[in-house]
Amino acid sequence: MPSSVIVAGAGIVGAALAYFLSARGIRVELFDEEAPAAQASGAADGAVSVASKRPGAMMTTALAGIALYRKLARDGVFADLFKPRSTFLVAASDAECEVLEAHCAALSGAGVRVTKIDRATVAEKFRVLSPDVGMAAEVHDEGHAIGYQIVHGLLRASGIAVRRREKVQRILVSSDGTCVKGVATAKGEYTADAVIIASGLGSADLLGLSGTLIPRKGQLLVTERAPALNGRMPGAMMSCRYLLSKGSQKGRPAPARGLALVVDPLRTGQFLIGGTREDHGDRRTNDLDAVSKILADAVALIPGLVDVRLLRCFAGARTAVVDGLPIIGRVGSFGNLFVATGFEGDGICLGPVSAESVVAMVCGEKPALNLDPFTPSRFPKLRIAA
Ligand SMILES: Cc1cc2nc3c(=O)[nH]c(=O)nc-3n(C[C@H](O)[C@H](O)[C@H](O)COP(=O)(O)OP(=O)(O)OC[C@H]3O[C@@H](n4cnc5c(N)ncnc54)[C@H](O)[C@@H]3O)c2cc1C
């Protein structure tokens, strides 16, 4: 077992790595080029959800991810940070109903508790929804968490001070080239028994992954508090167009700029409404075209939102991988260099559980998750910035 580990990146993955490492008594140096949750983890919707995952490894890992959130909520680490709730997948057109039927079958096959709801029952029980909704499905036992709150919860529990505004520039390799010794920043060199790269989009420079990691922008909206309407929403409402936009369906590629609708009733009485999937990384701006389309979609699905004012908009850049799966595991032939990145729109759900398994790997144990589908070795061009 290593006695010290360097982690590059203090998003949700880096913070969770720090938490699980320090829980084993391992000394952690955690670096961030900006600040904790400064990038995707601070700009996420926060669905801790299997509802939109692709069948296969992503669904299985998401189920484990939700279970870990429940455990950490019980243990107090995520006390009051995880809101258990269902997700309702809603279909408005025949094409969406077809997608929903197929997706429900995939979810049930993976052991997810799903209840299909026909048009008449939707109209009777979910009066907040537009009468155009033809079918819905309740995905039970899910939840919601605000990414930056989870990052701070993990860091608080680990007791680690992040080295802020200290970018990892290079990875230091031993003279015989068999293992890594540590990292270099503008402030100097740091050594440790193992190094883990959890730098989101910044992982591309450190591991020669440009072209493999792709920035995927998302724009999100937050409304004012509307407790009466919020109280009538039994969970998050996710349009089946979200599945199409995300490419969650086998054989259906994601469009270059997807507009997909999720309306999440927050504990505060507000609504979080998302969002876009755009193949670029400008995370500083919102555009009126996207915002007005998201709002129009939201009001079309939940007509009562027409009386609720928009409070703010924000954007973030997800770290997507060309083949749609995250990159998690040991890097190349180095026994003590690891990576956990490329979680795209799923890292709030998958980040902590993946970090737990990476820590097991770093400690020479068999990880609880099957990480084989996510192995870095599927990208043979991966090279470290030494
Ligand atoms: C709009 C939007 C909506 C989303 N909605 C959801 C959702 O509903 N559910 C869900 O599960 N996920 C969602 N996600 C995805 C989720 O936010 C990400 O997958 C997750 O936050 C990734 O965490 P990370 O730690 O890998 O990366 P990041 O949060 O990007 O963290 C990487 C960190 O590394 C730092 N860094 C970069 N380079 C270096 C370097 N060289 N040295 C040191 N530090 C460095 C950065 O400053 C950053 O703080 C959403 C994302 C966006 C943008």
Short mmCIF file of N, CA and C in Angstrom, two decimals, residues 154-261:
data_model
loop_
_atom_site.label_atom_id
_atom_site.label_comp_id
_atom_site.label_asym_id
_atom_site.label_seq_id
_atom_site.Cartn_x
_atom_site.Cartn_y
_atom_site.Cartn_z
N LEU A 154 -16.79 16.12 0.62
CA LEU A 154 -15.71 15.12 0.57
C LEU A 154 -14.40 15.71 1.11
N LEU A 155 -14.12 16.96 0.71
CA LEU A 155 -12.86 17.57 1.17
C LEU A 155 -12.90 17.82 2.67
N ARG A 156 -14.06 18.25 3.16
CA ARG A 156 -14.19 18.49 4.61
C ARG A 156 -13.94 17.18 5.36
N ALA A 157 -14.58 16.10 4.87
CA ALA A 157 -14.44 14.81 5.57
C ALA A 157 -13.01 14.28 5.49
N SER A 158 -12.30 14.61 4.41
CA SER A 158 -10.92 14.09 4.27
C SER A 158 -9.93 14.96 5.03
N GLY A 159 -10.31 16.19 5.35
CA GLY A 159 -9.41 17.09 6.10
C GLY A 159 -8.22 17.55 5.29
N ILE A 160 -8.33 17.51 3.96
CA ILE A 160 -7.18 17.86 3.10
C ILE A 160 -7.30 19.29 2.59
N ALA A 161 -6.19 20.02 2.63
CA ALA A 161 -6.18 21.38 2.05
C ALA A 161 -5.70 21.26 0.61
N VAL A 162 -6.49 21.81 -0.31
CA VAL A 162 -6.14 21.72 -1.73
C VAL A 162 -5.06 22.75 -2.05
N ARG A 163 -4.06 22.35 -2.84
CA ARG A 163 -3.08 23.32 -3.36
C ARG A 163 -3.75 24.02 -4.55
N ARG A 164 -4.33 25.16 -4.27
CA ARG A 164 -5.10 25.89 -5.28
C ARG A 164 -4.20 26.64 -6.26
N ARG A 165 -4.73 26.91 -7.43
CA ARG A 165 -4.00 27.64 -8.47
C ARG A 165 -2.59 27.10 -8.65
N GLU A 166 -2.46 25.79 -8.55
CA GLU A 166 -1.15 25.15 -8.78
C GLU A 166 -1.35 24.01 -9.78
N LYS A 167 -1.07 24.34 -11.01
CA LYS A 167 -1.31 23.40 -12.11
C LYS A 167 -0.21 22.34 -12.18
N VAL A 168 -0.61 21.09 -12.32
CA VAL A 168 0.38 20.04 -12.57
C VAL A 168 0.80 20.16 -14.03
N GLN A 169 2.12 20.40 -14.24
CA GLN A 169 2.59 20.64 -15.61
C GLN A 169 3.20 19.40 -16.24
N ARG A 170 3.86 18.61 -15.37
CA ARG A 170 4.55 17.43 -15.89
C ARG A 170 4.47 16.30 -14.88
N ILE A 171 4.64 15.09 -15.40
CA ILE A 171 4.71 13.92 -14.52
C ILE A 171 6.17 13.48 -14.49
N LEU A 172 6.70 13.24 -13.31
CA LEU A 172 8.12 12.87 -13.18
C LEU A 172 8.27 11.36 -13.24
N VAL A 173 9.15 10.91 -14.14
CA VAL A 173 9.34 9.47 -14.36
C VAL A 173 10.69 9.04 -13.76
N SER A 174 10.76 7.83 -13.21
CA SER A 174 12.02 7.33 -12.64
C SER A 174 13.07 7.19 -13.74
N SER A 175 14.35 7.18 -13.37
CA SER A 175 15.41 7.16 -14.38
C SER A 175 15.36 5.89 -15.24
N ASP A 176 14.87 4.78 -14.67
CA ASP A 176 14.79 3.56 -15.50
C ASP A 176 13.47 3.47 -16.28
N GLY A 177 12.60 4.50 -16.12
CA GLY A 177 11.37 4.57 -16.91
C GLY A 177 10.28 3.58 -16.53
N THR A 178 10.41 2.93 -15.38
CA THR A 178 9.42 1.90 -15.03
C THR A 178 8.26 2.43 -14.18
N CYS A 179 8.49 3.55 -13.50
CA CYS A 179 7.42 4.06 -12.65
C CYS A 179 7.49 5.58 -12.59
N VAL A 180 6.45 6.19 -12.00
CA VAL A 180 6.48 7.65 -11.86
C VAL A 180 6.91 7.99 -10.43
N LYS A 181 7.53 9.20 -10.31
CA LYS A 181 8.06 9.61 -9.00
C LYS A 181 7.22 10.71 -8.38
N GLY A 182 6.49 11.45 -9.21
CA GLY A 182 5.72 12.57 -8.68
C GLY A 182 5.35 13.51 -9.81
N VAL A 183 5.19 14.80 -9.48
CA VAL A 183 4.77 15.77 -10.50
C VAL A 183 5.57 17.06 -10.34
N ALA A 184 5.53 17.87 -11.40
CA ALA A 184 6.15 19.20 -11.34
C ALA A 184 5.08 20.25 -11.58
N THR A 185 5.15 21.31 -10.78
CA THR A 185 4.29 22.48 -10.99
C THR A 185 5.21 23.69 -11.13
N ALA A 186 4.63 24.87 -11.33
CA ALA A 186 5.48 26.07 -11.44
C ALA A 186 6.21 26.34 -10.13
N LYS A 187 5.69 25.78 -9.03
CA LYS A 187 6.31 26.05 -7.72
C LYS A 187 7.39 25.05 -7.36
N GLY A 188 7.50 23.95 -8.09
CA GLY A 188 8.55 22.98 -7.78
C GLY A 188 8.15 21.55 -8.08
N GLU A 189 8.95 20.63 -7.56
CA GLU A 189 8.68 19.20 -7.79
C GLU A 189 8.19 18.56 -6.50
N TYR A 190 7.25 17.63 -6.66
CA TYR A 190 6.67 16.93 -5.51
C TYR A 190 6.77 15.43 -5.78
N THR A 191 7.15 14.68 -4.77
CA THR A 191 7.25 13.23 -4.98
C THR A 191 6.20 12.50 -4.15
N ALA A 192 5.83 11.32 -4.64
CA ALA A 192 4.86 10.48 -3.92
C ALA A 192 4.99 9.05 -4.45
N ASP A 193 4.36 8.12 -3.74
CA ASP A 193 4.44 6.70 -4.16
C ASP A 193 3.57 6.42 -5.39
N ALA A 194 2.54 7.24 -5.60
CA ALA A 194 1.67 7.04 -6.77
C ALA A 194 1.08 8.39 -7.19
N VAL A 195 0.67 8.48 -8.45
CA VAL A 195 0.06 9.71 -8.98
C VAL A 195 -1.25 9.33 -9.67
N ILE A 196 -2.29 10.14 -9.41
CA ILE A 196 -3.58 9.91 -10.09
C ILE A 196 -3.98 11.19 -10.82
N ILE A 197 -4.25 11.07 -12.11
CA ILE A 197 -4.69 12.21 -12.92
C ILE A 197 -6.22 12.21 -12.94
N ALA A 198 -6.79 13.25 -12.33
CA ALA A 198 -8.26 13.41 -12.31
C ALA A 198 -8.56 14.85 -12.69
N SER A 199 -8.02 15.25 -13.83
CA SER A 199 -7.99 16.67 -14.20
C SER A 199 -9.03 17.04 -15.25
N GLY A 200 -10.07 16.22 -15.41
CA GLY A 200 -11.10 16.56 -16.40
C GLY A 200 -10.45 16.82 -17.75
N LEU A 201 -10.84 17.94 -18.38
CA LEU A 201 -10.29 18.27 -19.70
C LEU A 201 -8.77 18.48 -19.65
N GLY A 202 -8.25 18.91 -18.49
CA GLY A 202 -6.81 19.13 -18.33
C GLY A 202 -6.02 17.83 -18.43
N SER A 203 -6.69 16.69 -18.32
CA SER A 203 -6.00 15.39 -18.44
C SER A 203 -5.45 15.20 -19.85
N ALA A 204 -6.03 15.90 -20.82
CA ALA A 204 -5.60 15.72 -22.22
C ALA A 204 -4.13 16.09 -22.39
N ASP A 205 -3.72 17.22 -21.83
CA ASP A 205 -2.31 17.64 -21.96
C ASP A 205 -1.38 16.71 -21.20
N LEU A 206 -1.81 16.26 -20.02
CA LEU A 206 -0.91 15.45 -19.19
C LEU A 206 -0.73 14.05 -19.74
N LEU A 207 -1.73 13.57 -20.50
CA LEU A 207 -1.68 12.17 -20.95
C LEU A 207 -1.73 12.02 -22.46
N GLY A 208 -1.52 13.11 -23.19
CA GLY A 208 -1.52 13.02 -24.65
C GLY A 208 -2.86 12.57 -25.20
N LEU A 209 -3.94 13.08 -24.61
CA LEU A 209 -5.27 12.61 -25.00
C LEU A 209 -6.06 13.65 -25.79
N SER A 210 -5.36 14.68 -26.35
CA SER A 210 -6.15 15.64 -27.12
C SER A 210 -6.65 14.92 -28.38
N GLY A 211 -7.89 15.18 -28.74
CA GLY A 211 -8.52 14.42 -29.84
C GLY A 211 -9.29 13.23 -29.29
N THR A 212 -8.88 12.72 -28.14
CA THR A 212 -9.62 11.62 -27.50
C THR A 212 -10.62 12.18 -26.50
N LEU A 213 -10.18 13.21 -25.75
CA LEU A 213 -11.09 13.90 -24.83
C LEU A 213 -11.66 15.11 -25.57
N ILE A 214 -12.98 15.28 -25.47
CA ILE A 214 -13.65 16.35 -26.22
C ILE A 214 -14.46 17.20 -25.24
N PRO A 215 -14.31 18.53 -25.29
CA PRO A 215 -15.17 19.35 -24.44
C PRO A 215 -16.61 19.34 -24.95
N ARG A 216 -17.56 19.16 -24.07
CA ARG A 216 -18.98 19.18 -24.48
C ARG A 216 -19.73 20.12 -23.55
N LYS A 217 -20.03 21.27 -24.10
CA LYS A 217 -20.66 22.33 -23.30
C LYS A 217 -22.10 22.00 -22.94
N GLY A 218 -22.51 22.49 -21.78
CA GLY A 218 -23.93 22.40 -21.39
C GLY A 218 -24.37 23.71 -20.79
N GLN A 219 -25.59 24.15 -21.13
CA GLN A 219 -26.15 25.37 -20.55
C GLN A 219 -27.34 24.98 -19.68
N LEU A 220 -27.41 25.56 -18.49
CA LEU A 220 -28.46 25.23 -17.53
C LEU A 220 -29.11 26.51 -17.00
N LEU A 221 -30.35 26.38 -16.53
CA LEU A 221 -31.10 27.52 -16.00
C LEU A 221 -31.60 27.22 -14.59
N VAL A 222 -31.70 28.26 -13.79
CA VAL A 222 -32.27 28.12 -12.44
C VAL A 222 -33.39 29.15 -12.30
N THR A 223 -34.54 28.71 -11.79
CA THR A 223 -35.67 29.63 -11.62
C THR A 223 -35.71 30.17 -10.20
N GLU A 224 -36.62 31.10 -10.00
CA GLU A 224 -36.95 31.55 -8.65
C GLU A 224 -37.66 30.42 -7.91
N ARG A 225 -37.92 30.65 -6.62
CA ARG A 225 -38.64 29.64 -5.84
C ARG A 225 -40.11 29.66 -6.23
N ALA A 226 -40.67 28.49 -6.42
CA ALA A 226 -42.10 28.37 -6.73
C ALA A 226 -42.59 27.14 -5.97
N PRO A 227 -42.73 27.27 -4.64
CA PRO A 227 -42.94 26.09 -3.80
C PRO A 227 -44.21 25.31 -4.15
N ALA A 228 -45.27 26.00 -4.57
CA ALA A 228 -46.53 25.27 -4.83
C ALA A 228 -46.33 24.32 -6.02
N LEU A 229 -45.80 24.85 -7.12
CA LEU A 229 -45.58 24.01 -8.31
C LEU A 229 -44.52 22.94 -8.01
N ASN A 230 -43.46 23.37 -7.32
CA ASN A 230 -42.38 22.45 -6.98
C ASN A 230 -42.93 21.26 -6.17
N GLY A 231 -43.82 21.56 -5.22
CA GLY A 231 -44.38 20.52 -4.36
C GLY A 231 -45.25 19.53 -5.11
N ARG A 232 -45.73 19.94 -6.28
CA ARG A 232 -46.59 19.03 -7.06
C ARG A 232 -45.79 18.16 -8.03
N MET A 233 -44.48 18.35 -8.04
CA MET A 233 -43.63 17.55 -8.96
C MET A 233 -43.06 16.38 -8.17
N PRO A 234 -43.42 15.14 -8.52
CA PRO A 234 -42.99 14.00 -7.73
C PRO A 234 -41.51 13.62 -7.94
N GLY A 235 -40.83 14.26 -8.87
CA GLY A 235 -39.42 13.95 -9.13
C GLY A 235 -38.96 14.74 -10.34
N ALA A 236 -37.76 14.41 -10.83
CA ALA A 236 -37.24 15.10 -12.02
C ALA A 236 -38.02 14.62 -13.24
N MET A 237 -38.29 15.54 -14.14
CA MET A 237 -38.97 15.17 -15.40
C MET A 237 -37.92 15.24 -16.51
N MET A 238 -37.71 14.12 -17.18
CA MET A 238 -36.69 14.05 -18.22
C MET A 238 -37.37 13.69 -19.54
N SER A 239 -37.28 14.59 -20.51
CA SER A 239 -37.88 14.31 -21.81
C SER A 239 -37.09 13.18 -22.50
N CYS A 240 -37.81 12.33 -23.22
CA CYS A 240 -37.10 11.25 -23.92
C CYS A 240 -36.16 11.79 -24.98
N ARG A 241 -36.35 13.05 -25.36
CA ARG A 241 -35.39 13.65 -26.28
C ARG A 241 -34.00 13.70 -25.65
N TYR A 242 -33.96 13.71 -24.30
CA TYR A 242 -32.68 13.68 -23.59
C TYR A 242 -31.90 12.42 -23.95
N LEU A 243 -32.64 11.28 -24.01
CA LEU A 243 -31.97 10.02 -24.35
C LEU A 243 -31.39 10.10 -25.75
N LEU A 244 -32.18 10.70 -26.66
CA LEU A 244 -31.72 10.82 -28.06
C LEU A 244 -30.52 11.76 -28.12
N SER A 245 -30.62 12.89 -27.40
CA SER A 245 -29.55 13.89 -27.44
C SER A 245 -28.25 13.33 -26.88
N LYS A 246 -28.39 12.45 -25.87
CA LYS A 246 -27.20 11.91 -25.20
C LYS A 246 -26.65 10.69 -25.94
N GLY A 247 -27.41 10.19 -26.92
CA GLY A 247 -26.96 8.99 -27.62
C GLY A 247 -27.08 7.77 -26.72
N SER A 248 -28.07 7.78 -25.78
CA SER A 248 -28.22 6.66 -24.85
C SER A 248 -28.79 5.42 -25.54
N GLN A 249 -29.28 5.59 -26.75
CA GLN A 249 -29.88 4.47 -27.47
C GLN A 249 -28.90 3.84 -28.44
N LYS A 250 -28.83 2.53 -28.41
CA LYS A 250 -27.94 1.81 -29.32
C LYS A 250 -28.24 2.20 -30.77
N GLY A 251 -27.22 2.48 -31.54
CA GLY A 251 -27.43 2.74 -32.96
C GLY A 251 -27.94 4.13 -33.28
N ARG A 252 -28.13 4.97 -32.26
CA ARG A 252 -28.59 6.34 -32.51
C ARG A 252 -27.52 7.30 -32.03
N PRO A 253 -26.73 7.89 -32.94
CA PRO A 253 -25.67 8.80 -32.51
C PRO A 253 -26.23 10.10 -31.96
N ALA A 254 -25.47 10.74 -31.05
CA ALA A 254 -25.90 12.02 -30.51
C ALA A 254 -25.70 13.12 -31.54
N PRO A 255 -26.66 14.06 -31.67
CA PRO A 255 -26.46 15.17 -32.61
C PRO A 255 -25.38 16.13 -32.11
N ALA A 256 -24.82 16.97 -33.04
CA ALA A 256 -23.72 17.87 -32.67
C ALA A 256 -24.15 18.87 -31.60
N ARG A 257 -25.34 19.45 -31.74
CA ARG A 257 -25.84 20.31 -30.68
C ARG A 257 -27.20 19.79 -30.26
N GLY A 258 -27.24 19.09 -29.16
CA GLY A 258 -28.49 18.52 -28.68
C GLY A 258 -29.15 19.45 -27.69
N LEU A 259 -30.46 19.55 -27.79
CA LEU A 259 -31.22 20.28 -26.77
C LEU A 259 -32.08 19.23 -26.09
N ALA A 260 -31.84 19.03 -24.82
CA ALA A 260 -32.57 17.98 -24.13
C ALA A 260 -33.13 18.55 -22.86
N LEU A 261 -34.28 18.08 -22.47
CA LEU A 261 -34.95 18.74 -21.35
C LEU A 261 -34.98 17.86 -20.11
#
